[in-house]
mmCIF file of C-alpha atoms and ligand atoms in Angstrom:
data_model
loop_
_atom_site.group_PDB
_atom_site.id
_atom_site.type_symbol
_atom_site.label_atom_id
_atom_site.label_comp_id
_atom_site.label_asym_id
_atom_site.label_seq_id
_atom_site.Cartn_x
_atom_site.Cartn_y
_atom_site.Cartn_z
ATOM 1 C CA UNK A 1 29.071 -147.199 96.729
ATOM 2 C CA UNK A 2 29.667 -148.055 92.862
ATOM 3 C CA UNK A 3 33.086 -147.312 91.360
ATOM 4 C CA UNK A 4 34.655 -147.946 88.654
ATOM 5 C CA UNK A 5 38.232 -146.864 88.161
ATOM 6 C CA UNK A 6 38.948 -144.600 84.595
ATOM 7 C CA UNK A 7 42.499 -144.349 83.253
ATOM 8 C CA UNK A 8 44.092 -143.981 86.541
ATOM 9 C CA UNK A 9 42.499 -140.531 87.260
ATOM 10 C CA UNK A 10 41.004 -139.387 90.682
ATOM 11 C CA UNK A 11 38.372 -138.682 89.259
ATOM 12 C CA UNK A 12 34.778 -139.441 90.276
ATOM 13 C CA UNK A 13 31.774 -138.681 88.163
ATOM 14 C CA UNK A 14 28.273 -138.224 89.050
ATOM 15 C CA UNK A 15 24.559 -136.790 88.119
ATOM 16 C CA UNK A 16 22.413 -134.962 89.940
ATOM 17 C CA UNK A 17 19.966 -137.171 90.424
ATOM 18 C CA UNK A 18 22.619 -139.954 89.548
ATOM 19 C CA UNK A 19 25.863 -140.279 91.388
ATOM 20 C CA UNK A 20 28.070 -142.136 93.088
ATOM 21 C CA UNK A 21 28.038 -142.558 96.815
ATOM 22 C CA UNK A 22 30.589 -140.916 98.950
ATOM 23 C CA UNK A 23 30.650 -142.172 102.236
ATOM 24 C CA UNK A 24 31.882 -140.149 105.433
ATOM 25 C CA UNK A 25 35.325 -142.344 104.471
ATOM 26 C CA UNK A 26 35.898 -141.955 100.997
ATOM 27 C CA UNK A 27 35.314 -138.287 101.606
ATOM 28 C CA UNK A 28 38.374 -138.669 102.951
ATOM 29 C CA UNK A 29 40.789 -140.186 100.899
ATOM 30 C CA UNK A 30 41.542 -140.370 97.417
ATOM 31 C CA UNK A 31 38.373 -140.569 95.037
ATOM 32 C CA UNK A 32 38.894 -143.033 92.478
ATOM 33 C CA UNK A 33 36.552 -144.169 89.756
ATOM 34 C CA UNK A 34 33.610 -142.410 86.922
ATOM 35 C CA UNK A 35 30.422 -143.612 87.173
ATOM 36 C CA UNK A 36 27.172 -141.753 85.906
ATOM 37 C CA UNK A 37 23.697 -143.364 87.227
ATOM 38 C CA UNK A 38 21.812 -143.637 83.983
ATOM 39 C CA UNK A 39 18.356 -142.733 85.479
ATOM 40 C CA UNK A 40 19.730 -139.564 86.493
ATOM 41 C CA UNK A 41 20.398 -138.798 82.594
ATOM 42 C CA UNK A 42 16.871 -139.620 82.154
ATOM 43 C CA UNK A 43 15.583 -137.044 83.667
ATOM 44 C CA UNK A 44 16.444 -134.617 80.435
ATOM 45 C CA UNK A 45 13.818 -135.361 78.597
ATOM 46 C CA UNK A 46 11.275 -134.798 81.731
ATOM 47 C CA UNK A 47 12.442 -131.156 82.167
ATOM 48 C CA UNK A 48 11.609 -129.508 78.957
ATOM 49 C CA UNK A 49 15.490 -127.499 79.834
ATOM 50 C CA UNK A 50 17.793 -126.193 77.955
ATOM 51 C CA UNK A 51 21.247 -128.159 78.718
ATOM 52 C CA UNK A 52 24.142 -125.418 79.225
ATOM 53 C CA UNK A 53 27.667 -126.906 79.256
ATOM 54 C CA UNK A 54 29.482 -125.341 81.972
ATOM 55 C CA UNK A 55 32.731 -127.626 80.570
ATOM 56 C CA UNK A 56 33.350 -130.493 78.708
ATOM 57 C CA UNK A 57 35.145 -132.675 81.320
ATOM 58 C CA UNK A 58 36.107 -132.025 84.658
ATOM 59 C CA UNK A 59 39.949 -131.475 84.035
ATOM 60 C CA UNK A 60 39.053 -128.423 82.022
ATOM 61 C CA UNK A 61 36.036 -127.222 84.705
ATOM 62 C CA UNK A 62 37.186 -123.566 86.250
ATOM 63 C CA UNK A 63 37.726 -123.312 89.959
ATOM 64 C CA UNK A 64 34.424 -120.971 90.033
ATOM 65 C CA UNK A 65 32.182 -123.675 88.949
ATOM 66 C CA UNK A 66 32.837 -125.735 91.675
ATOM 67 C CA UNK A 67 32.827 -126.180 95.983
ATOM 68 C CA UNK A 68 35.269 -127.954 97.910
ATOM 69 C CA UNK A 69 33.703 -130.786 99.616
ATOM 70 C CA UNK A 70 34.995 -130.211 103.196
ATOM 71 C CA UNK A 71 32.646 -127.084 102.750
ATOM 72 C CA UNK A 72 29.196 -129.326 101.579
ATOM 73 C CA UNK A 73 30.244 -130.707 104.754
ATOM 74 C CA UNK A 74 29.156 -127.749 106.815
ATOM 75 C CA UNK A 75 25.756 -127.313 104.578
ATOM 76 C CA UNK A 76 24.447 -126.399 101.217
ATOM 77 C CA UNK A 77 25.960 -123.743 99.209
ATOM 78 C CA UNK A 78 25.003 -120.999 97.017
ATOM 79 C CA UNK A 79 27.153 -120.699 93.807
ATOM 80 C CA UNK A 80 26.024 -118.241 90.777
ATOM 81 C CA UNK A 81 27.593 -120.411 87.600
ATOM 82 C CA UNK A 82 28.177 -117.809 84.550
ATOM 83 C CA UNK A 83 28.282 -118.689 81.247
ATOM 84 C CA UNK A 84 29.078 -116.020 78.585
ATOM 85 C CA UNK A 85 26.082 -113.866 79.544
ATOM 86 C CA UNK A 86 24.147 -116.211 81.892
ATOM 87 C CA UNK A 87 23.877 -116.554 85.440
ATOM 88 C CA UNK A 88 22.563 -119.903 86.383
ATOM 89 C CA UNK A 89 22.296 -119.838 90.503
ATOM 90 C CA UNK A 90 22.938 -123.081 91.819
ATOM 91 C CA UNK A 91 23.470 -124.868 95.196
ATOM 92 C CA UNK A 92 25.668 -127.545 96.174
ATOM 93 C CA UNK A 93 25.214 -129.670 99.110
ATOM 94 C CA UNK A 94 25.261 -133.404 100.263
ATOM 95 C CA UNK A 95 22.203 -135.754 100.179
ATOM 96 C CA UNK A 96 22.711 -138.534 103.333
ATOM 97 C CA UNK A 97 20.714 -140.706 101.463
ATOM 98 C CA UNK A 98 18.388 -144.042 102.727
ATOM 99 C CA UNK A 99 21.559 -146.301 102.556
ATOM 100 C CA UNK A 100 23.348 -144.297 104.553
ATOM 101 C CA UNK A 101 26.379 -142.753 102.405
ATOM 102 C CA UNK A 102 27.001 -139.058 101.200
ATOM 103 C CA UNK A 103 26.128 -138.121 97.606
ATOM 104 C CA UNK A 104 27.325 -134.504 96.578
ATOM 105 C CA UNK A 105 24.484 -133.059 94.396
ATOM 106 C CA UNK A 106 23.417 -129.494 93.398
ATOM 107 C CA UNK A 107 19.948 -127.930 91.907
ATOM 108 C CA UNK A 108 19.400 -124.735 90.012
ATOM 109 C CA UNK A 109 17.294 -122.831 92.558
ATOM 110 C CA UNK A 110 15.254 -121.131 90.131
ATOM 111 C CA UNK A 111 11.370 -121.976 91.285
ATOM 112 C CA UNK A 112 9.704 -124.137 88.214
ATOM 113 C CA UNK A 113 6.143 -121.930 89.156
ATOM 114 C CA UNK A 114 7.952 -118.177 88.491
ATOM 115 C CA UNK A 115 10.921 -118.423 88.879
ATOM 116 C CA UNK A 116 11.841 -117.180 92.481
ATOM 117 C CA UNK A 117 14.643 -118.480 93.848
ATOM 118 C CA UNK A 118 14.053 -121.426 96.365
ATOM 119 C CA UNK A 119 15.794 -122.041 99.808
ATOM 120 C CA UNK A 120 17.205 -125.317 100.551
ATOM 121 C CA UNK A 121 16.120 -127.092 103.522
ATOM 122 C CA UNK A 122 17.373 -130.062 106.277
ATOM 123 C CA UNK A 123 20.285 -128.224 107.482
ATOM 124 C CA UNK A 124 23.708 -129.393 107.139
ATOM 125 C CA UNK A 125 22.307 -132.068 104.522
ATOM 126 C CA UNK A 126 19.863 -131.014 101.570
ATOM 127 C CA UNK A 127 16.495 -132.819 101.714
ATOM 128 C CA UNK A 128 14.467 -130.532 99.564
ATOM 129 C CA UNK A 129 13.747 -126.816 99.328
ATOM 130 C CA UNK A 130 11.278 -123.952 100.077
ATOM 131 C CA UNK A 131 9.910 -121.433 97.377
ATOM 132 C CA UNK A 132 9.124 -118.014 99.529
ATOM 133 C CA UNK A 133 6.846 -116.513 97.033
ATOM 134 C CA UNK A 134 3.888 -119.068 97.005
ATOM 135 C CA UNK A 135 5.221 -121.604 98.975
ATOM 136 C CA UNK A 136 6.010 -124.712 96.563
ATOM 137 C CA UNK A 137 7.674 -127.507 98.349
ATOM 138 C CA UNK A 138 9.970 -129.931 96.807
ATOM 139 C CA UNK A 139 11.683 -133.053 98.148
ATOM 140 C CA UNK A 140 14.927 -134.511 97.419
ATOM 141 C CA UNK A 141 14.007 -138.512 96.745
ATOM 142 C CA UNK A 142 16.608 -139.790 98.782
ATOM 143 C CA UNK A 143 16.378 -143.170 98.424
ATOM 144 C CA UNK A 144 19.084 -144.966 95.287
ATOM 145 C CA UNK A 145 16.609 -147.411 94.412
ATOM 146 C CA UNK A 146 14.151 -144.351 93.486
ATOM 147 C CA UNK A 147 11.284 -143.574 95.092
ATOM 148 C CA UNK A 148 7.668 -144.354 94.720
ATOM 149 C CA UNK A 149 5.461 -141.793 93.034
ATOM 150 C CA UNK A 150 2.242 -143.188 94.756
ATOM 151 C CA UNK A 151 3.707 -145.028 98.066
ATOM 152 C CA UNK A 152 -0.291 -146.635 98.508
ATOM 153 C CA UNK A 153 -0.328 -147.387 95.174
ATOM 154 C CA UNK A 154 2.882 -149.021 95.038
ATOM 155 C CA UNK A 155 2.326 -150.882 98.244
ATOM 156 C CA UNK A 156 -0.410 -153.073 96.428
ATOM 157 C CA UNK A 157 0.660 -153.036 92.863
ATOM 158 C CA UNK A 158 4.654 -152.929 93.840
ATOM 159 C CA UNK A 159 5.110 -154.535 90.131
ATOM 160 C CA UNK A 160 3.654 -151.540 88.404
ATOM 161 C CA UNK A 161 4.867 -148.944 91.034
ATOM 162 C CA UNK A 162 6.456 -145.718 89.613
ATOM 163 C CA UNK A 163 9.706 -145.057 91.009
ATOM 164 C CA UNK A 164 11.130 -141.560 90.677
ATOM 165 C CA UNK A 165 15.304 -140.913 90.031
ATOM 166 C CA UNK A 166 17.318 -141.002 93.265
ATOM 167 C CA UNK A 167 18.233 -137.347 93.801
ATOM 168 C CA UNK A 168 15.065 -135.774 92.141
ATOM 169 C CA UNK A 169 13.730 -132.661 93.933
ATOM 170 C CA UNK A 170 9.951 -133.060 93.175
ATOM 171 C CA UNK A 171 7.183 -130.776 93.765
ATOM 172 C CA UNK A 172 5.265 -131.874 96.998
ATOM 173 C CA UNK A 173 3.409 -128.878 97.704
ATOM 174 C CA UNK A 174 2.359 -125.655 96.041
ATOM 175 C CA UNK A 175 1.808 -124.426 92.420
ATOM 176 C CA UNK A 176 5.351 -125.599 90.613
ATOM 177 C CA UNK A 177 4.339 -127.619 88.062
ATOM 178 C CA UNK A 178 7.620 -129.681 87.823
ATOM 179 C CA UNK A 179 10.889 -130.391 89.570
ATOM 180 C CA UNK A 180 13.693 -128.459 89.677
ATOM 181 C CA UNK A 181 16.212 -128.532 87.256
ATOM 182 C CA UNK A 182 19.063 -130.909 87.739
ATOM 183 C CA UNK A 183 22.648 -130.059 87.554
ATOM 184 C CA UNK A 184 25.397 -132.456 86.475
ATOM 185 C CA UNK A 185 27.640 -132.980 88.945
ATOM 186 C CA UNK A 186 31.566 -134.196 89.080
ATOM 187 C CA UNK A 187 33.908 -135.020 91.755
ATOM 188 C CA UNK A 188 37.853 -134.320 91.313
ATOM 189 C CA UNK A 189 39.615 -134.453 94.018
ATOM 190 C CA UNK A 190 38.930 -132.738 96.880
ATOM 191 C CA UNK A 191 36.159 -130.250 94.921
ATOM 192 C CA UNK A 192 32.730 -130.739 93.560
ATOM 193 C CA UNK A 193 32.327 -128.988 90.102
ATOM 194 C CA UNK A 194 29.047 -128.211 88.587
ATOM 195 C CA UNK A 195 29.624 -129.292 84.308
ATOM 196 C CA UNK A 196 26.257 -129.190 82.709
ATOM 197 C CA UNK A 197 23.178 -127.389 83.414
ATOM 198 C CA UNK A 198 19.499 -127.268 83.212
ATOM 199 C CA UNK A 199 17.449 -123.769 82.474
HETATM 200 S S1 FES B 211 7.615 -118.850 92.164
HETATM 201 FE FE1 FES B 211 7.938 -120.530 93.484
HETATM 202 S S2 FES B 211 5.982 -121.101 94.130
HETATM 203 FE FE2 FES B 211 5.633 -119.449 92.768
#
């Protein structure tokens, strides 16, 4: 887990695709620390999406943007994030990710083929999602190193292997031309708010 401790805040920031680890222990106690993964941030440019800020900072994020974490801790949730006269829908959950620690995270769910909205899947933990209208899949790279876009490729070139962002939900199946859209995540406290998003 990287942290890095801001101006004595509990305060603990992280991307999407980016984040900072929360392990089954510092889930419960005191979060300290602001850290955003810089590959996450990266991913902007790949989703041709409009950025919406739901709030500037975390200490001015409404309740209503955000999920406590002892709930992610059940499963995903669904959260509809309105902004003046949007409705961005949105879930929250936890990634258990390749090294073993908990990293809160949350995806529009609006499909990148036509828009339905997609169903998470994996349970209690997100691992990717289903679209129900022509059955795109997309999986949650799980892995904080990134993960290879070509594993065969990668395995005999590794020094020219494509990695893609921890946290991405990429298309694995079906017609969606692109992942889903990322939302920026924060942690404060005991509560995961939601402060940017992607249309
Ligand atoms: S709208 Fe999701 S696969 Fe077509």
């Amino acid at each position: 887990m990287t942290m890095v401790d801001e101006d004595r805040r509990n305060v603990l920031k992280i991307f999407i695709g980016s984040s900072v680890a929360l392990s089954l222990g510092a889930l419960t106690t005191p979060l300290v620390g602001s850290v955003i993964n810089a590959k996450a941030l990266a991913l902007k440019g790949e989703y041709s999406s409009v950025e919406v800020v739901l709030c500037e900072n975390v200490d001015n994020c409404p309740e209503e943007y955000s999920v406590p974490i002892s709930e992610l801790r059940q499963g995903p949730k669904f959260v509809l994030l309105k902004k003046g006269n949007m409705a961005i829908p949105a879930v929250f959950g936890l990634v258990k990710a390749a090294d073993g620690k908990e990293y809160p995270a949350a995806y529009n769910t609006v499909c990148t083929h036509f828009g339905c909205p997609v169903n998470p899947t994996g349970g209690k933990y997100l691992t990717g999602f289903v679209c129900p209208c022509h059955g795109s899949f997309f999986n949650i790279c799980n892995n904080p190193n990134g993960c290879p876009e070509n594993p065969d490729e990668c395995a005999k070139t590794p020094d020219k292997c494509k990695r893609r962002p921890f946290l991405e939900a990429y298309v694995t199946g079906g017609p969606a031309p692109r992942s889903l859209r990322p939302i920026k995540v924060v942690v404060k406290g005991d509560r995961v708010y939601a402060v940017k998003a992607y249309i």
